[in-house]
Amino acid sequence: MAQSRLAVLIPNYNDAHFLPRVLNSVLSQSKIPDEVWVSDDASTDNSLEVLEEFSRRYPQVKVLRNAENAGIPENSFKPFYATNCDYVYTLGTDEYLVNPETFERAVALLDRHPQAGLVCWDYAAVLPDGEVISSQLQPHPGYLSPEQ
């Protein structure tokens, strides 16, 4: 059986300062996504320069650019129409992945439970200085059946 394909979708607007952290966390996973779509909502900062550099270095990184600011809903959903991967994961520019096996474990879990429509995992809200201000941590990953 071929391994399922994964796309990561990241909406962006004027978050050039966050892009390297989020993209590096995605591209350093043990299972690197097949596609990383960043939808830029006509940013006025240097977001496009940062994205162009990443797309030169990593063929998985693809940039969708709105000519005019379309707003959060349209910009966030635009990458869903660009991918045809089996699974998608959305990530905000101000978020990043800590566990380097996140995608490997999530895809394996979804492949084992094809009736599942969603995988969720732990998160922590962290201030720029590294202070954790809230978290939802579980002892191990789990699965809820559709009945649950």
Tab-separated table of N, CA, C and O in Angstrom, residues 35-125:
chain	number	residue	atom	x	y	z
A	35	GLU	N	3.254	18.361	0.193
A	35	GLU	CA	2.999	19.738	-0.248
A	35	GLU	C	2.872	20.627	0.980
A	35	GLU	O	2.282	20.224	1.981
A	36	VAL	N	3.418	21.826	0.857
A	36	VAL	CA	3.240	22.862	1.882
A	36	VAL	C	2.747	24.098	1.132
A	36	VAL	O	3.505	24.743	0.411
A	37	TRP	N	1.469	24.380	1.272
A	37	TRP	CA	0.853	25.511	0.589
A	37	TRP	C	0.767	26.690	1.541
A	37	TRP	O	0.151	26.595	2.598
A	38	VAL	N	1.375	27.812	1.146
A	38	VAL	CA	1.252	29.040	1.916
A	38	VAL	C	0.450	30.008	1.072
A	38	VAL	O	0.829	30.347	-0.054
A	39	SER	N	-0.682	30.441	1.603
A	39	SER	CA	-1.554	31.377	0.905
A	39	SER	C	-1.307	32.767	1.473
A	39	SER	O	-1.619	33.043	2.626
A	40	ASP	N	-0.713	33.623	0.645
A	40	ASP	CA	-0.377	34.978	1.096
A	40	ASP	C	-1.470	35.941	0.668
A	40	ASP	O	-1.829	36.018	-0.503
A	41	ASP	N	-1.968	36.698	1.635
A	41	ASP	CA	-3.105	37.593	1.411
A	41	ASP	C	-2.653	39.015	1.100
A	41	ASP	O	-3.012	39.961	1.782
A	42	ALA	N	-1.830	39.151	0.045
A	42	ALA	CA	-1.324	40.454	-0.412
A	42	ALA	C	-0.540	41.163	0.689
A	42	ALA	O	-0.742	42.345	0.955
A	43	SER	N	0.374	40.428	1.312
A	43	SER	CA	1.191	41.004	2.385
A	43	SER	C	1.983	42.204	1.873
A	43	SER	O	2.394	42.258	0.720
A	44	THR	N	2.203	43.146	2.779
A	44	THR	CA	2.983	44.343	2.447
A	44	THR	C	4.360	44.317	3.109
A	44	THR	O	5.140	45.247	2.923
A	45	ASP	N	4.651	43.268	3.875
A	45	ASP	CA	5.980	43.131	4.476
A	45	ASP	C	6.836	42.271	3.530
A	45	ASP	O	6.516	42.130	2.350
A	46	ASN	N	7.911	41.691	4.007
A	46	ASN	CA	8.781	40.891	3.143
A	46	ASN	C	8.409	39.399	3.139
A	46	ASN	O	9.261	38.545	2.889
A	47	SER	N	7.143	39.089	3.367
A	47	SER	CA	6.691	37.702	3.353
A	47	SER	C	7.030	36.990	2.052
A	47	SER	O	7.493	35.838	2.068
A	48	LEU	N	6.813	37.641	0.927
A	48	LEU	CA	7.065	36.974	-0.358
A	48	LEU	C	8.529	36.630	-0.549
A	48	LEU	O	8.846	35.563	-1.080
A	49	GLU	N	9.425	37.477	-0.091
A	49	GLU	CA	10.851	37.172	-0.193
A	49	GLU	C	11.192	35.942	0.642
A	49	GLU	O	11.933	35.056	0.198
A	50	VAL	N	10.647	35.872	1.851
A	50	VAL	CA	10.884	34.717	2.721
A	50	VAL	C	10.323	33.466	2.058
A	50	VAL	O	10.997	32.423	1.989
A	51	LEU	N	9.113	33.548	1.531
A	51	LEU	CA	8.463	32.382	0.909
A	51	LEU	C	9.193	31.945	-0.362
A	51	LEU	O	9.336	30.752	-0.622
A	52	GLU	N	9.657	32.903	-1.150
A	52	GLU	CA	10.402	32.558	-2.364
A	52	GLU	C	11.687	31.825	-2.021
A	52	GLU	O	12.071	30.866	-2.700
A	53	GLU	N	12.366	32.237	-0.960
A	53	GLU	CA	13.591	31.562	-0.536
A	53	GLU	C	13.290	30.116	-0.122
A	53	GLU	O	13.998	29.190	-0.508
A	54	PHE	N	12.233	29.913	0.660
A	54	PHE	CA	11.862	28.556	1.073
A	54	PHE	C	11.451	27.718	-0.127
A	54	PHE	O	11.809	26.545	-0.216
A	55	SER	N	10.704	28.285	-1.062
A	55	SER	CA	10.260	27.500	-2.225
A	55	SER	C	11.429	27.161	-3.148
A	55	SER	O	11.390	26.130	-3.831
A	56	ARG	N	12.480	27.961	-3.159
A	56	ARG	CA	13.681	27.618	-3.929
A	56	ARG	C	14.404	26.433	-3.293
A	56	ARG	O	14.928	25.566	-3.985
A	57	ARG	N	14.458	26.412	-1.968
A	57	ARG	CA	15.187	25.364	-1.247
A	57	ARG	C	14.385	24.073	-1.090
A	57	ARG	O	14.966	23.000	-0.959
A	58	TYR	N	13.065	24.188	-1.041
A	58	TYR	CA	12.206	23.030	-0.785
A	58	TYR	C	11.111	22.964	-1.842
A	58	TYR	O	10.206	23.797	-1.854
A	59	PRO	N	11.152	21.965	-2.706
A	59	PRO	CA	10.140	21.888	-3.774
A	59	PRO	C	8.723	21.662	-3.257
A	59	PRO	O	7.763	21.915	-3.979
A	60	GLN	N	8.582	21.214	-2.003
A	60	GLN	CA	7.247	21.013	-1.429
A	60	GLN	C	6.532	22.339	-1.168
A	60	GLN	O	5.309	22.375	-1.089
A	61	VAL	N	7.289	23.417	-0.975
A	61	VAL	CA	6.696	24.707	-0.609
A	61	VAL	C	6.165	25.403	-1.859
A	61	VAL	O	6.910	25.677	-2.802
A	62	LYS	N	4.872	25.656	-1.828
A	62	LYS	CA	4.188	26.318	-2.938
A	62	LYS	C	3.484	27.560	-2.393
A	62	LYS	O	2.907	27.519	-1.311
A	63	VAL	N	3.533	28.637	-3.139
A	63	VAL	CA	2.977	29.906	-2.676
A	63	VAL	C	1.800	30.301	-3.556
A	63	VAL	O	1.904	30.325	-4.784
A	64	LEU	N	0.686	30.586	-2.900
A	64	LEU	CA	-0.484	31.164	-3.565
A	64	LEU	C	-0.545	32.615	-3.117
A	64	LEU	O	-0.513	32.899	-1.925
A	65	ARG	N	-0.613	33.540	-4.056
A	65	ARG	CA	-0.612	34.952	-3.680
A	65	ARG	C	-1.867	35.627	-4.182
A	65	ARG	O	-2.193	35.554	-5.367
A	66	ASN	N	-2.555	36.269	-3.250
A	66	ASN	CA	-3.720	37.078	-3.632
A	66	ASN	C	-3.224	38.428	-4.118
A	66	ASN	O	-2.389	39.060	-3.462
A	67	ALA	N	-3.738	38.891	-5.247
A	67	ALA	CA	-3.359	40.200	-5.778
A	67	ALA	C	-3.875	41.321	-4.874
A	67	ALA	O	-3.235	42.365	-4.745
A	68	GLU	N	-5.017	41.063	-4.257
A	68	GLU	CA	-5.611	42.015	-3.310
A	68	GLU	C	-5.937	41.259	-2.034
A	68	GLU	O	-6.193	40.058	-2.059
A	69	ASN	N	-5.987	41.989	-0.930
A	69	ASN	CA	-6.314	41.374	0.352
A	69	ASN	C	-7.744	40.842	0.292
A	69	ASN	O	-8.686	41.593	0.072
A	70	ALA	N	-7.881	39.531	0.485
A	70	ALA	CA	-9.187	38.873	0.384
A	70	ALA	C	-9.827	38.639	1.745
A	70	ALA	O	-10.997	38.295	1.819
A	71	GLY	N	-9.056	38.757	2.801
A	71	GLY	CA	-9.587	38.520	4.134
A	71	GLY	C	-9.299	37.106	4.606
A	71	GLY	O	-8.945	36.213	3.831
A	72	ILE	N	-9.489	36.910	5.898
A	72	ILE	CA	-9.117	35.648	6.540
A	72	ILE	C	-9.850	34.437	5.971
A	72	ILE	O	-9.209	33.444	5.623
A	73	PRO	N	-11.185	34.443	5.857
A	73	PRO	CA	-11.851	33.215	5.386
A	73	PRO	C	-11.387	32.769	4.000
A	73	PRO	O	-11.008	31.614	3.816
A	74	GLU	N	-11.396	33.672	3.040
A	74	GLU	CA	-11.018	33.288	1.671
A	74	GLU	C	-9.554	32.873	1.600
A	74	GLU	O	-9.208	31.876	0.971
A	75	ASN	N	-8.679	33.619	2.263
A	75	ASN	CA	-7.259	33.284	2.235
A	75	ASN	C	-6.985	31.951	2.919
A	75	ASN	O	-6.135	31.178	2.485
A	76	SER	N	-7.710	31.657	3.980
A	76	SER	CA	-7.501	30.406	4.711
A	76	SER	C	-7.972	29.186	3.929
A	76	SER	O	-7.373	28.110	4.033
A	77	PHE	N	-9.043	29.323	3.160
A	77	PHE	CA	-9.590	28.178	2.430
A	77	PHE	C	-8.977	27.993	1.048
A	77	PHE	O	-9.072	26.906	0.478
A	78	LYS	N	-8.320	29.001	0.524
A	78	LYS	CA	-7.751	28.917	-0.827
A	78	LYS	C	-6.850	27.701	-1.029
A	78	LYS	O	-6.968	27.010	-2.050
A	79	PRO	N	-5.956	27.366	-0.091
A	79	PRO	CA	-5.089	26.192	-0.318
A	79	PRO	C	-5.837	24.863	-0.356
A	79	PRO	O	-5.355	23.909	-0.968
A	80	PHE	N	-7.012	24.767	0.263
A	80	PHE	CA	-7.784	23.523	0.211
A	80	PHE	C	-8.116	23.156	-1.235
A	80	PHE	O	-8.196	21.984	-1.586
A	81	TYR	N	-8.324	24.164	-2.071
A	81	TYR	CA	-8.668	23.926	-3.469
A	81	TYR	C	-7.446	23.620	-4.322
A	81	TYR	O	-7.579	23.130	-5.444
A	82	ALA	N	-6.250	23.896	-3.803
A	82	ALA	CA	-5.021	23.692	-4.574
A	82	ALA	C	-4.447	22.290	-4.421
A	82	ALA	O	-3.718	21.823	-5.288
A	83	THR	N	-4.761	21.621	-3.337
A	83	THR	CA	-4.164	20.314	-3.074
A	83	THR	C	-5.119	19.177	-3.407
A	83	THR	O	-6.335	19.347	-3.414
A	84	ASN	N	-4.525	18.025	-3.694
A	84	ASN	CA	-5.317	16.810	-3.861
A	84	ASN	C	-4.747	15.687	-2.993
A	84	ASN	O	-4.930	14.510	-3.283
A	85	CYS	N	-4.056	16.066	-1.930
A	85	CYS	CA	-3.484	15.085	-1.009
A	85	CYS	C	-4.586	14.384	-0.215
A	85	CYS	O	-5.690	14.890	-0.088
A	86	ASP	N	-4.236	13.226	0.337
A	86	ASP	CA	-5.184	12.453	1.131
A	86	ASP	C	-5.550	13.160	2.428
A	86	ASP	O	-6.698	13.114	2.870
A	87	TYR	N	-4.559	13.782	3.053
A	87	TYR	CA	-4.751	14.433	4.344
A	87	TYR	C	-4.228	15.857	4.284
A	87	TYR	O	-3.256	16.151	3.582
A	88	VAL	N	-4.890	16.738	5.030
A	88	VAL	CA	-4.427	18.122	5.135
A	88	VAL	C	-4.315	18.502	6.608
A	88	VAL	O	-5.054	18.002	7.459
A	89	TYR	N	-3.366	19.363	6.870
A	89	TYR	CA	-3.167	19.899	8.210
A	89	TYR	C	-3.030	21.403	8.072
A	89	TYR	O	-2.243	21.881	7.241
A	90	THR	N	-3.807	22.146	8.822
A	90	THR	CA	-3.703	23.600	8.775
A	90	THR	C	-2.876	24.076	9.955
A	90	THR	O	-2.950	23.529	11.059
A	91	LEU	N	-2.102	25.096	9.708
A	91	LEU	CA	-1.194	25.620	10.713
A	91	LEU	C	-1.143	27.127	10.560
A	91	LEU	O	-1.029	27.636	9.442
A	92	GLY	N	-1.256	27.841	11.657
A	92	GLY	CA	-1.130	29.288	11.623
A	92	GLY	C	0.324	29.696	11.560
A	92	GLY	O	1.210	28.953	11.992
A	93	THR	N	0.584	30.882	11.050
A	93	THR	CA	1.971	31.345	10.963
A	93	THR	C	2.596	31.531	12.338
A	93	THR	O	3.810	31.415	12.481
A	94	ASP	N	1.769	31.795	13.337
A	94	ASP	CA	2.308	31.996	14.691
A	94	ASP	C	2.340	30.705	15.494
A	94	ASP	O	2.534	30.715	16.697
A	95	GLU	N	2.172	29.565	14.819
A	95	GLU	CA	2.243	28.254	15.457
A	95	GLU	C	3.473	27.532	14.919
A	95	GLU	O	4.023	27.898	13.885
A	96	TYR	N	3.875	26.491	15.622
A	96	TYR	CA	4.953	25.652	15.122
A	96	TYR	C	4.876	24.292	15.795
A	96	TYR	O	4.247	24.138	16.833
A	97	LEU	N	5.511	23.319	15.175
A	97	LEU	CA	5.483	21.945	15.661
A	97	LEU	C	6.722	21.680	16.500
A	97	LEU	O	7.830	22.017	16.104
A	98	VAL	N	6.517	21.059	17.657
A	98	VAL	CA	7.622	20.757	18.558
A	98	VAL	C	8.084	19.314	18.373
A	98	VAL	O	9.267	19.033	18.311
A	99	ASN	N	7.136	18.388	18.261
A	99	ASN	CA	7.461	16.975	18.120
A	99	ASN	C	7.796	16.678	16.658
A	99	ASN	O	6.956	16.856	15.778
A	100	PRO	N	9.009	16.199	16.374
A	100	PRO	CA	9.392	15.945	14.975
A	100	PRO	C	8.694	14.743	14.350
A	100	PRO	O	8.860	14.492	13.165
A	101	GLU	N	7.894	14.010	15.121
A	101	GLU	CA	7.164	12.854	14.584
A	101	GLU	C	5.668	13.126	14.459
A	101	GLU	O	4.882	12.186	14.257
A	102	THR	N	5.257	14.370	14.566
A	102	THR	CA	3.831	14.713	14.529
A	102	THR	C	3.143	14.152	13.294
A	102	THR	O	2.141	13.452	13.400
A	103	PHE	N	3.653	14.453	12.114
A	103	PHE	CA	2.986	14.028	10.884
A	103	PHE	C	3.093	12.524	10.676
A	103	PHE	O	2.150	11.882	10.226
A	104	GLU	N	4.235	11.949	10.992
A	104	GLU	CA	4.412	10.506	10.853
A	104	GLU	C	3.374	9.762	11.683
A	104	GLU	O	2.718	8.830	11.203
A	105	ARG	N	3.191	10.179	12.914
A	105	ARG	CA	2.223	9.523	13.796
A	105	ARG	C	0.784	9.788	13.364
A	105	ARG	O	-0.057	8.893	13.412
A	106	ALA	N	0.492	11.004	12.951
A	106	ALA	CA	-0.878	11.344	12.550
A	106	ALA	C	-1.297	10.570	11.305
A	106	ALA	O	-2.398	10.026	11.244
A	107	VAL	N	-0.424	10.509	10.309
A	107	VAL	CA	-0.752	9.787	9.076
A	107	VAL	C	-0.908	8.296	9.373
A	107	VAL	O	-1.835	7.652	8.865
A	108	ALA	N	-0.039	7.747	10.202
A	108	ALA	CA	-0.159	6.325	10.560
A	108	ALA	C	-1.482	6.059	11.269
A	108	ALA	O	-2.155	5.058	10.996
A	109	LEU	N	-1.892	6.954	12.156
A	109	LEU	CA	-3.150	6.800	12.877
A	109	LEU	C	-4.336	6.868	11.922
A	109	LEU	O	-5.248	6.038	11.979
A	110	LEU	N	-4.320	7.829	11.013
A	110	LEU	CA	-5.403	7.946	10.036
A	110	LEU	C	-5.435	6.753	9.086
A	110	LEU	O	-6.509	6.269	8.719
A	111	ASP	N	-4.272	6.266	8.675
A	111	ASP	CA	-4.239	5.102	7.794
A	111	ASP	C	-4.786	3.857	8.497
A	111	ASP	O	-5.415	3.012	7.868
A	112	ARG	N	-4.549	3.738	9.815
A	112	ARG	CA	-5.066	2.590	10.563
A	112	ARG	C	-6.571	2.697	10.808
A	112	ARG	O	-7.239	1.695	11.025
A	113	HIS	N	-7.098	3.917	10.802
A	113	HIS	CA	-8.520	4.148	11.084
A	113	HIS	C	-9.116	4.988	9.946
A	113	HIS	O	-9.387	6.178	10.119
A	114	PRO	N	-9.332	4.390	8.776
A	114	PRO	CA	-9.794	5.160	7.623
A	114	PRO	C	-11.165	5.793	7.816
A	114	PRO	O	-11.526	6.717	7.085
A	115	GLN	N	-11.941	5.346	8.797
A	115	GLN	CA	-13.241	5.956	9.053
A	115	GLN	C	-13.117	7.273	9.823
A	115	GLN	O	-14.081	8.019	9.929
A	116	ALA	N	-11.927	7.566	10.346
A	116	ALA	CA	-11.722	8.807	11.099
A	116	ALA	C	-11.643	9.986	10.144
A	116	ALA	O	-11.148	9.873	9.026
A	117	GLY	N	-12.133	11.095	10.581
A	117	GLY	CA	-12.079	12.305	9.770
A	117	GLY	C	-11.157	13.361	10.331
A	117	GLY	O	-10.908	14.378	9.690
A	118	LEU	N	-10.617	13.123	11.529
A	118	LEU	CA	-9.847	14.165	12.195
A	118	LEU	C	-8.899	13.545	13.205
A	118	LEU	O	-9.261	12.608	13.908
A	119	VAL	N	-7.683	14.062	13.249
A	119	VAL	CA	-6.721	13.707	14.287
A	119	VAL	C	-6.378	14.991	15.028
A	119	VAL	O	-6.134	16.030	14.415
A	120	CYS	N	-6.395	14.929	16.342
A	120	CYS	CA	-6.027	16.083	17.165
A	120	CYS	C	-4.902	15.668	18.093
A	120	CYS	O	-4.778	14.501	18.440
A	121	TRP	N	-4.110	16.621	18.511
A	121	TRP	CA	-3.060	16.315	19.464
A	121	TRP	C	-2.819	17.487	20.375
A	121	TRP	O	-3.502	18.500	20.309
A	122	ASP	N	-1.825	17.341	21.215
A	122	ASP	CA	-1.543	18.309	22.262
A	122	ASP	C	-1.130	19.662	21.712
A	122	ASP	O	-0.599	19.763	20.610
A	123	TYR	N	-1.377	20.681	22.520
A	123	TYR	CA	-0.923	22.010	22.148
A	123	TYR	C	-0.507	22.758	23.406
A	123	TYR	O	-0.884	22.410	24.515
A	124	ALA	N	0.283	23.771	23.192
A	124	ALA	CA	0.668	24.669	24.287
A	124	ALA	C	0.773	26.066	23.714
A	124	ALA	O	1.296	26.262	22.616
A	125	ALA	N	0.246	27.033	24.445
A	125	ALA	CA	0.388	28.441	24.064
A	125	ALA	C	1.673	28.946	24.714
A	125	ALA	O	1.854	28.847	25.922
